[in-house]
Coordinates of C-alpha atoms in Angstrom, one line a residue:
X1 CA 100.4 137.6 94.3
X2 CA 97.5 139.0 96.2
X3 CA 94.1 136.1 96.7
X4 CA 91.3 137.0 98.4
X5 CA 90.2 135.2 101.9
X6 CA 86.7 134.6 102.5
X7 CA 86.2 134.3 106.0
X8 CA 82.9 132.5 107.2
X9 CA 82.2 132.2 111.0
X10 CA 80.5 128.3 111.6
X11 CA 79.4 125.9 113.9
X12 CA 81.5 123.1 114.6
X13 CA 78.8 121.3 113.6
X14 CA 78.4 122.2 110.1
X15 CA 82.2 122.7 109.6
X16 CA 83.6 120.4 107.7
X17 CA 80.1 120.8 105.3
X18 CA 81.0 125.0 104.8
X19 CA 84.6 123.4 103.7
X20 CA 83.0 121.5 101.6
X21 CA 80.5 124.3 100.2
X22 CA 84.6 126.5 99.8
X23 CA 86.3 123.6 97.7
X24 CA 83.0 123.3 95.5
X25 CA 83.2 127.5 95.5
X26 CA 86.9 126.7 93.2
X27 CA 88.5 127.5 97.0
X28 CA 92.4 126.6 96.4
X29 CA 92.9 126.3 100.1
X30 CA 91.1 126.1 103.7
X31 CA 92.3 126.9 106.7
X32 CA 89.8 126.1 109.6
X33 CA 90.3 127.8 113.7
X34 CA 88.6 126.8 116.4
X35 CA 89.2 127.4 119.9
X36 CA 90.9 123.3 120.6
X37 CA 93.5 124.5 117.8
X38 CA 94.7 127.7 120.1
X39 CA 94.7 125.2 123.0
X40 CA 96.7 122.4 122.0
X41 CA 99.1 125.2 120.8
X42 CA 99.3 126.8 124.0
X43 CA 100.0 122.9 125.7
X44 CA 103.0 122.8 123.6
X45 CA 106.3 123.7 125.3
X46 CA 107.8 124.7 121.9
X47 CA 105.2 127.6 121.2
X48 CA 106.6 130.6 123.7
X49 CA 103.8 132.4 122.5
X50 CA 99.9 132.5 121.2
X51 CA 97.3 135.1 120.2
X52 CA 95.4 135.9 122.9
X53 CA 92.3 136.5 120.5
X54 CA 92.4 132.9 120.1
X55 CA 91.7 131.8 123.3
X56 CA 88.9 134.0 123.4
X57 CA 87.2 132.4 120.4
X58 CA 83.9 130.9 121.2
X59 CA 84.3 126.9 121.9
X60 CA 81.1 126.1 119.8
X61 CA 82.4 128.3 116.8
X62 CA 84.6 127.5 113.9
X63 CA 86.3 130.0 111.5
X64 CA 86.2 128.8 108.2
X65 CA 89.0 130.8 105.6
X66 CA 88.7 130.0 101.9
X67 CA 91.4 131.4 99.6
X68 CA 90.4 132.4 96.2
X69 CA 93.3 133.6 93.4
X70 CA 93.0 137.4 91.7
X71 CA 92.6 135.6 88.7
X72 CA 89.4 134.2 89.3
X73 CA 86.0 135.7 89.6
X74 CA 85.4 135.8 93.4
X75 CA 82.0 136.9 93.3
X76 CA 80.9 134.2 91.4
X77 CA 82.7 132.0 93.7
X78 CA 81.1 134.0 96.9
X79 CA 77.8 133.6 95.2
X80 CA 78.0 129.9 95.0
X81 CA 79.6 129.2 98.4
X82 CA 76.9 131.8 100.0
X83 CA 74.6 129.5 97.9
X84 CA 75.1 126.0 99.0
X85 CA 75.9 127.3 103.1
X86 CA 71.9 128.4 102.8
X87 CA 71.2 124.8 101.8
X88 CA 72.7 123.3 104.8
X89 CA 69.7 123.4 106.8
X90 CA 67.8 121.4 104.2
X91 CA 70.5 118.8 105.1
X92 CA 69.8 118.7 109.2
X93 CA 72.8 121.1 109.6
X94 CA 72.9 124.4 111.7
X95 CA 75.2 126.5 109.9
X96 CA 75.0 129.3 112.9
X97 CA 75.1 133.0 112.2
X98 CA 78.0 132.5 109.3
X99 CA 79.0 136.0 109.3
X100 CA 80.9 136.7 106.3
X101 CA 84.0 139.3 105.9
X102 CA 86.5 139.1 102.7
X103 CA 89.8 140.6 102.4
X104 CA 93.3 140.5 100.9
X105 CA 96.3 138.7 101.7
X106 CA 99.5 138.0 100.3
X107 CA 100.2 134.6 99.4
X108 CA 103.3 134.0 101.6
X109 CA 100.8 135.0 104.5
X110 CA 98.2 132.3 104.1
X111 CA 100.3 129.3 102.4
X112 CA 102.5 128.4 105.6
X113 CA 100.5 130.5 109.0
X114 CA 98.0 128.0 109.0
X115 CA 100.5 125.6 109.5
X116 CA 101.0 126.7 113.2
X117 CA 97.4 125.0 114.2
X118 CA 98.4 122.1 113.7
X119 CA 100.8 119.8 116.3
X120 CA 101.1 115.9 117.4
X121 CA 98.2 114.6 118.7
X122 CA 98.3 111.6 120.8
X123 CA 95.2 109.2 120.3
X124 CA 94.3 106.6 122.1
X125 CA 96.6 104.3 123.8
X126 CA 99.5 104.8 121.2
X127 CA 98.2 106.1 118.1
X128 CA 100.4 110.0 116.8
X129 CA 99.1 111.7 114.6
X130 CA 101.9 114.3 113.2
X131 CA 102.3 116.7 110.4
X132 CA 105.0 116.6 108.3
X133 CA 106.7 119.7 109.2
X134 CA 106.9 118.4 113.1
X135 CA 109.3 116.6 114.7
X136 CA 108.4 113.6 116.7
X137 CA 110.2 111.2 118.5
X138 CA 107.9 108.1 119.3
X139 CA 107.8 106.9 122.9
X140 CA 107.4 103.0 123.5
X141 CA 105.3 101.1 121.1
X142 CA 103.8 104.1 119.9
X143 CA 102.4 104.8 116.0
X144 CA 103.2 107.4 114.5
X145 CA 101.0 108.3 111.5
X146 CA 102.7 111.6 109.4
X147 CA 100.0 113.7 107.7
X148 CA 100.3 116.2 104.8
X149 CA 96.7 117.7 104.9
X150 CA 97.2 119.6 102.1
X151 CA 95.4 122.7 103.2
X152 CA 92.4 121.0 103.3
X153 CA 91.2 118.1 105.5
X154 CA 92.9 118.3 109.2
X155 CA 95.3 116.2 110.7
X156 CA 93.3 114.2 113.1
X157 CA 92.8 116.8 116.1
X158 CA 88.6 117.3 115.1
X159 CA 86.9 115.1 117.8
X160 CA 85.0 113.0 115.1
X161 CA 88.1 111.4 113.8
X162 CA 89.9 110.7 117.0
X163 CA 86.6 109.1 118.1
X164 CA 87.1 106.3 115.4
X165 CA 90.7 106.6 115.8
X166 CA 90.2 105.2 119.2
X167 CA 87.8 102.5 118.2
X168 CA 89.8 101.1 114.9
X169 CA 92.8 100.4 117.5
X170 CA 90.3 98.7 120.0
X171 CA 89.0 96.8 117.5
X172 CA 91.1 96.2 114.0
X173 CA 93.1 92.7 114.3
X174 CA 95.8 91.8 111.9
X175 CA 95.0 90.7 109.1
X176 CA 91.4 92.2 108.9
X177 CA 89.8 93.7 105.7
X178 CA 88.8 97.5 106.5
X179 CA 87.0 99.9 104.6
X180 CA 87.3 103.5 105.4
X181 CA 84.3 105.4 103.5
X182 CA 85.0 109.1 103.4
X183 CA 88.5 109.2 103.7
X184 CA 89.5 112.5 103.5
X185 CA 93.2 112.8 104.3
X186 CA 92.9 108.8 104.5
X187 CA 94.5 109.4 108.1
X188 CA 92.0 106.7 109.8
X189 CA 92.9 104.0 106.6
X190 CA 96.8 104.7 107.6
X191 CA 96.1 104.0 111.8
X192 CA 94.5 100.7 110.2
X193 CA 97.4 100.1 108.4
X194 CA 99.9 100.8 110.9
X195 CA 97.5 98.6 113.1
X196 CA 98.4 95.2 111.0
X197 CA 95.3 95.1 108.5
X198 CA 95.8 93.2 105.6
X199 CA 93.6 95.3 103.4
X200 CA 92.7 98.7 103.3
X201 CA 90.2 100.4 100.6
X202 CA 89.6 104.0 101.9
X203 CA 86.9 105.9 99.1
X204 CA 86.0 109.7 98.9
X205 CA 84.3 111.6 96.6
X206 CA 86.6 114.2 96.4
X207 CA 89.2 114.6 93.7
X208 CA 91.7 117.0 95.8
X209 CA 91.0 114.6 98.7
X210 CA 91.8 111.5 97.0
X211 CA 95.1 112.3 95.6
X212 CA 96.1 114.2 99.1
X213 CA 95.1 110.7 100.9
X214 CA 97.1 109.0 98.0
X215 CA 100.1 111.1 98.9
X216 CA 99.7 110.3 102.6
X217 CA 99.7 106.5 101.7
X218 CA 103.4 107.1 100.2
X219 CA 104.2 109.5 102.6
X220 CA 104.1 106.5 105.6
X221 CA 105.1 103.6 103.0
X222 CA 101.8 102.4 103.1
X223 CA 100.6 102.8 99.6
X224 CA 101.3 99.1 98.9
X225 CA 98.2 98.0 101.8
X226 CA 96.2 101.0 101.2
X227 CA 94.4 101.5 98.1
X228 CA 92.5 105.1 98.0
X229 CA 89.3 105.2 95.1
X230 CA 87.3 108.0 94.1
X231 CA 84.1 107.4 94.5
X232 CA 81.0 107.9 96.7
X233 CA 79.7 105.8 99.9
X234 CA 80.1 102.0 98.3
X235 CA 79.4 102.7 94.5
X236 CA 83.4 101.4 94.0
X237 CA 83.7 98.7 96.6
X238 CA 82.9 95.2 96.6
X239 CA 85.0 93.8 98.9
X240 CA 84.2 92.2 102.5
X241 CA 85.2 93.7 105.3
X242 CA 85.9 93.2 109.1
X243 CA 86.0 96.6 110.3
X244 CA 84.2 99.6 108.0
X245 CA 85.1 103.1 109.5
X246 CA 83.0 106.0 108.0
X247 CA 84.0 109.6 109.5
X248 CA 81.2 111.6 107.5
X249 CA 78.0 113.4 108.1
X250 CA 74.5 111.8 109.9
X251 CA 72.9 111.8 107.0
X252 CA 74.9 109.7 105.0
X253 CA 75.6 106.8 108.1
X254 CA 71.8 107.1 107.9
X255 CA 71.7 106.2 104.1
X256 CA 74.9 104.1 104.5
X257 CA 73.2 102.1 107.1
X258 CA 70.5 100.8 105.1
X259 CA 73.2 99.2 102.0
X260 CA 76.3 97.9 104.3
X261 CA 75.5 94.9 105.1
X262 CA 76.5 92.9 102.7
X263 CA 79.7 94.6 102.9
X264 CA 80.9 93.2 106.4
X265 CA 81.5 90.0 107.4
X266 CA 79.7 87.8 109.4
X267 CA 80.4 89.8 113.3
X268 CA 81.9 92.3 111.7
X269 CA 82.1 95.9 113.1
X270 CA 80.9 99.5 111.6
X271 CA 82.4 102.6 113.1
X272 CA 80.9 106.0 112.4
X273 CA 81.3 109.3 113.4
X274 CA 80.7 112.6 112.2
X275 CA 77.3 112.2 114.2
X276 CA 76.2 116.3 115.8
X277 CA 74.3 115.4 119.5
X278 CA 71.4 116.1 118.0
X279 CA 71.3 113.9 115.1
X280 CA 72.3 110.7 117.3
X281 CA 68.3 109.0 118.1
X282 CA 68.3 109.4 114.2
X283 CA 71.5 107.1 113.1
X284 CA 70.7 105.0 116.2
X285 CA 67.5 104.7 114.8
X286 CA 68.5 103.3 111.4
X287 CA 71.0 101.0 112.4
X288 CA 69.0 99.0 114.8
X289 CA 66.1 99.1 111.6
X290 CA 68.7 97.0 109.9
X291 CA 69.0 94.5 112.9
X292 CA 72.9 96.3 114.0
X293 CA 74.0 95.4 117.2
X294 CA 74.6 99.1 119.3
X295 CA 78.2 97.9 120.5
X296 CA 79.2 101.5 122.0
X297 CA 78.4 105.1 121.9
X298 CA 80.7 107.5 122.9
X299 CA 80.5 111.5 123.0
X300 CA 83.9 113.9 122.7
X301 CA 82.7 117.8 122.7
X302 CA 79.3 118.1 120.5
X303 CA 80.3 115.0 118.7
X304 CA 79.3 111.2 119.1
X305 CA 81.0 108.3 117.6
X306 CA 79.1 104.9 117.4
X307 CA 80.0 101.2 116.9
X308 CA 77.9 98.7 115.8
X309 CA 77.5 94.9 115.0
X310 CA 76.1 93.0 112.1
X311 CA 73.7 90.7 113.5
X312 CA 71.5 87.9 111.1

């Protein structure tokens, strides 16, 4: 079965927005490359060899493919995804250049070779993150979270989520309430659970996301602590929390900011990322307008990660 691959050249920081714009497009899959993919595959001692082209690739550029079946009407799809990438700016995201090129593959060709981007990733002081198809073998009192990303939502190498990877294992305490809003592959509501929380309710407000995160629960016996809901920001919650994690985009820690409050418990802790350099002064900005504590700020690549406090 031939599909078509729409290939869209990015920013890193409007990435995971232009994978978005793909799934909302009728995408069936997403692959994403950037230059930390072709380097954490070089730093394996299994891989005897890489592309070369890959370690060229710009470090400030991400290539985007969406796949598209023969069956559907890819120009309609191209339409809409060229559609909502123009909008980006109108959302405080620099989209780049986003050159466009679209070609034909064969299924076998795109369902398992973006599998080769993806390996263990240590995070933190003992936090793994590993795909299914990898073997592992956990050193010490090391966690080992296995991830099915489903062609869609990463495994935990993007710097945003490794940022509040790091924090939830500095901060989470058994028996703590967390909410993880945005979940995506739910890989942040799993570290909590591995971590000892007592409750987890991770919320996204995609379909495909929410039964891939679902599946991850299972996947790490988990699905009895973590509870996954469709839904968006806090619209389905109302449960306390000690720790809320949000991996998602400026704007919305902006919006979240303002209506989380009564949400966390009395100290409790709010960790976001998914914050571009340039958008920081603005979330900064709206948590302290809501009387947050700035706890810590922290900066991996182009990428910041921020915990704060909720102060009376």
């Amino acid at each position: 079965m031939l599909w078509k691959e729409v290939q869209i050249t990015t920013t890193l920081e409007a990435e995971e927005a232009v994978v978005n714009a793909f799934y909302e497009a009728g995408a069936d899959g997403v692959a994403i490359q950037t230059l930390q993919d072709a380097l954490l595959i070089q730093q394996d001692p299994k891989v005897n060899f890489v592309d070369e082209s890959l370690l060229e690739l710009d470090p400030n550029v991400s290539i985007v493919r969406g796949y598209f079946s023969e069956v559907e009407d890819t120009e309609e799809a191209v339409h809409k995804l060229i559609t909502s990438v123009k909008m980006l700016p109108t959302f405080g995201l620099d989209p780049g250049a986003c050159e466009m090129m679209i070609t034909e593959v064969e299924e076998e060709d795109w369902a398992n070779s973006w599998k080769k981007f993806y390996k263990p990733t240590k995070v933190g002081k003992s936090i793994v993150i590993k795909p299914t198809w990898e073997d592992y073998v956990p050193v010490g009192d090391e966690i080992v979270i296995n991830i099915d990303p489903g062609m869609a939502f990463g495994t935990g190498t993007h710097e945003t989520t490794q940022l509040c990877a790091i924090k939830l294992e500095e901060y989470i305490k058994p028996g703590d309430v967390v909410l993880d809003i945005g979940c995506g592959t739910g890989v942040l509501s799993l570290i909590a659970g591995k971590l000892k929380a007592k409750k987890v309710v991770a919320v996204d407000f995609d379909t495909l996301a929410v039964k891939i995160a679902r599946e991850n629960a299972e996947l790490n016996e988990l699905g009895g602590m973590v509870e996954i809901r469709e839904g968006n920001l806090l619209d389905v919650i109302d449960e306390k929390a000690d720790v809320i994690v949000a991996n998602i985009l400026a704007a919305a820690i902006v919006e979240l900011s303002s209506i989380i409050k009564p949400y966390l418990k009395e100290n409790g802790i709010f960790i976001s990322s998914g914050i571009i350099i340039d958008r920081l002064a603005d979330v900064l900005n709206a948590l302290e307008a809501e009387n947050f504590k700035i706890v810590f700020v922290q900066q991996m690549g182009e990428w910041v990660g921020v915990v704060a406090q909720k102060r009376d």
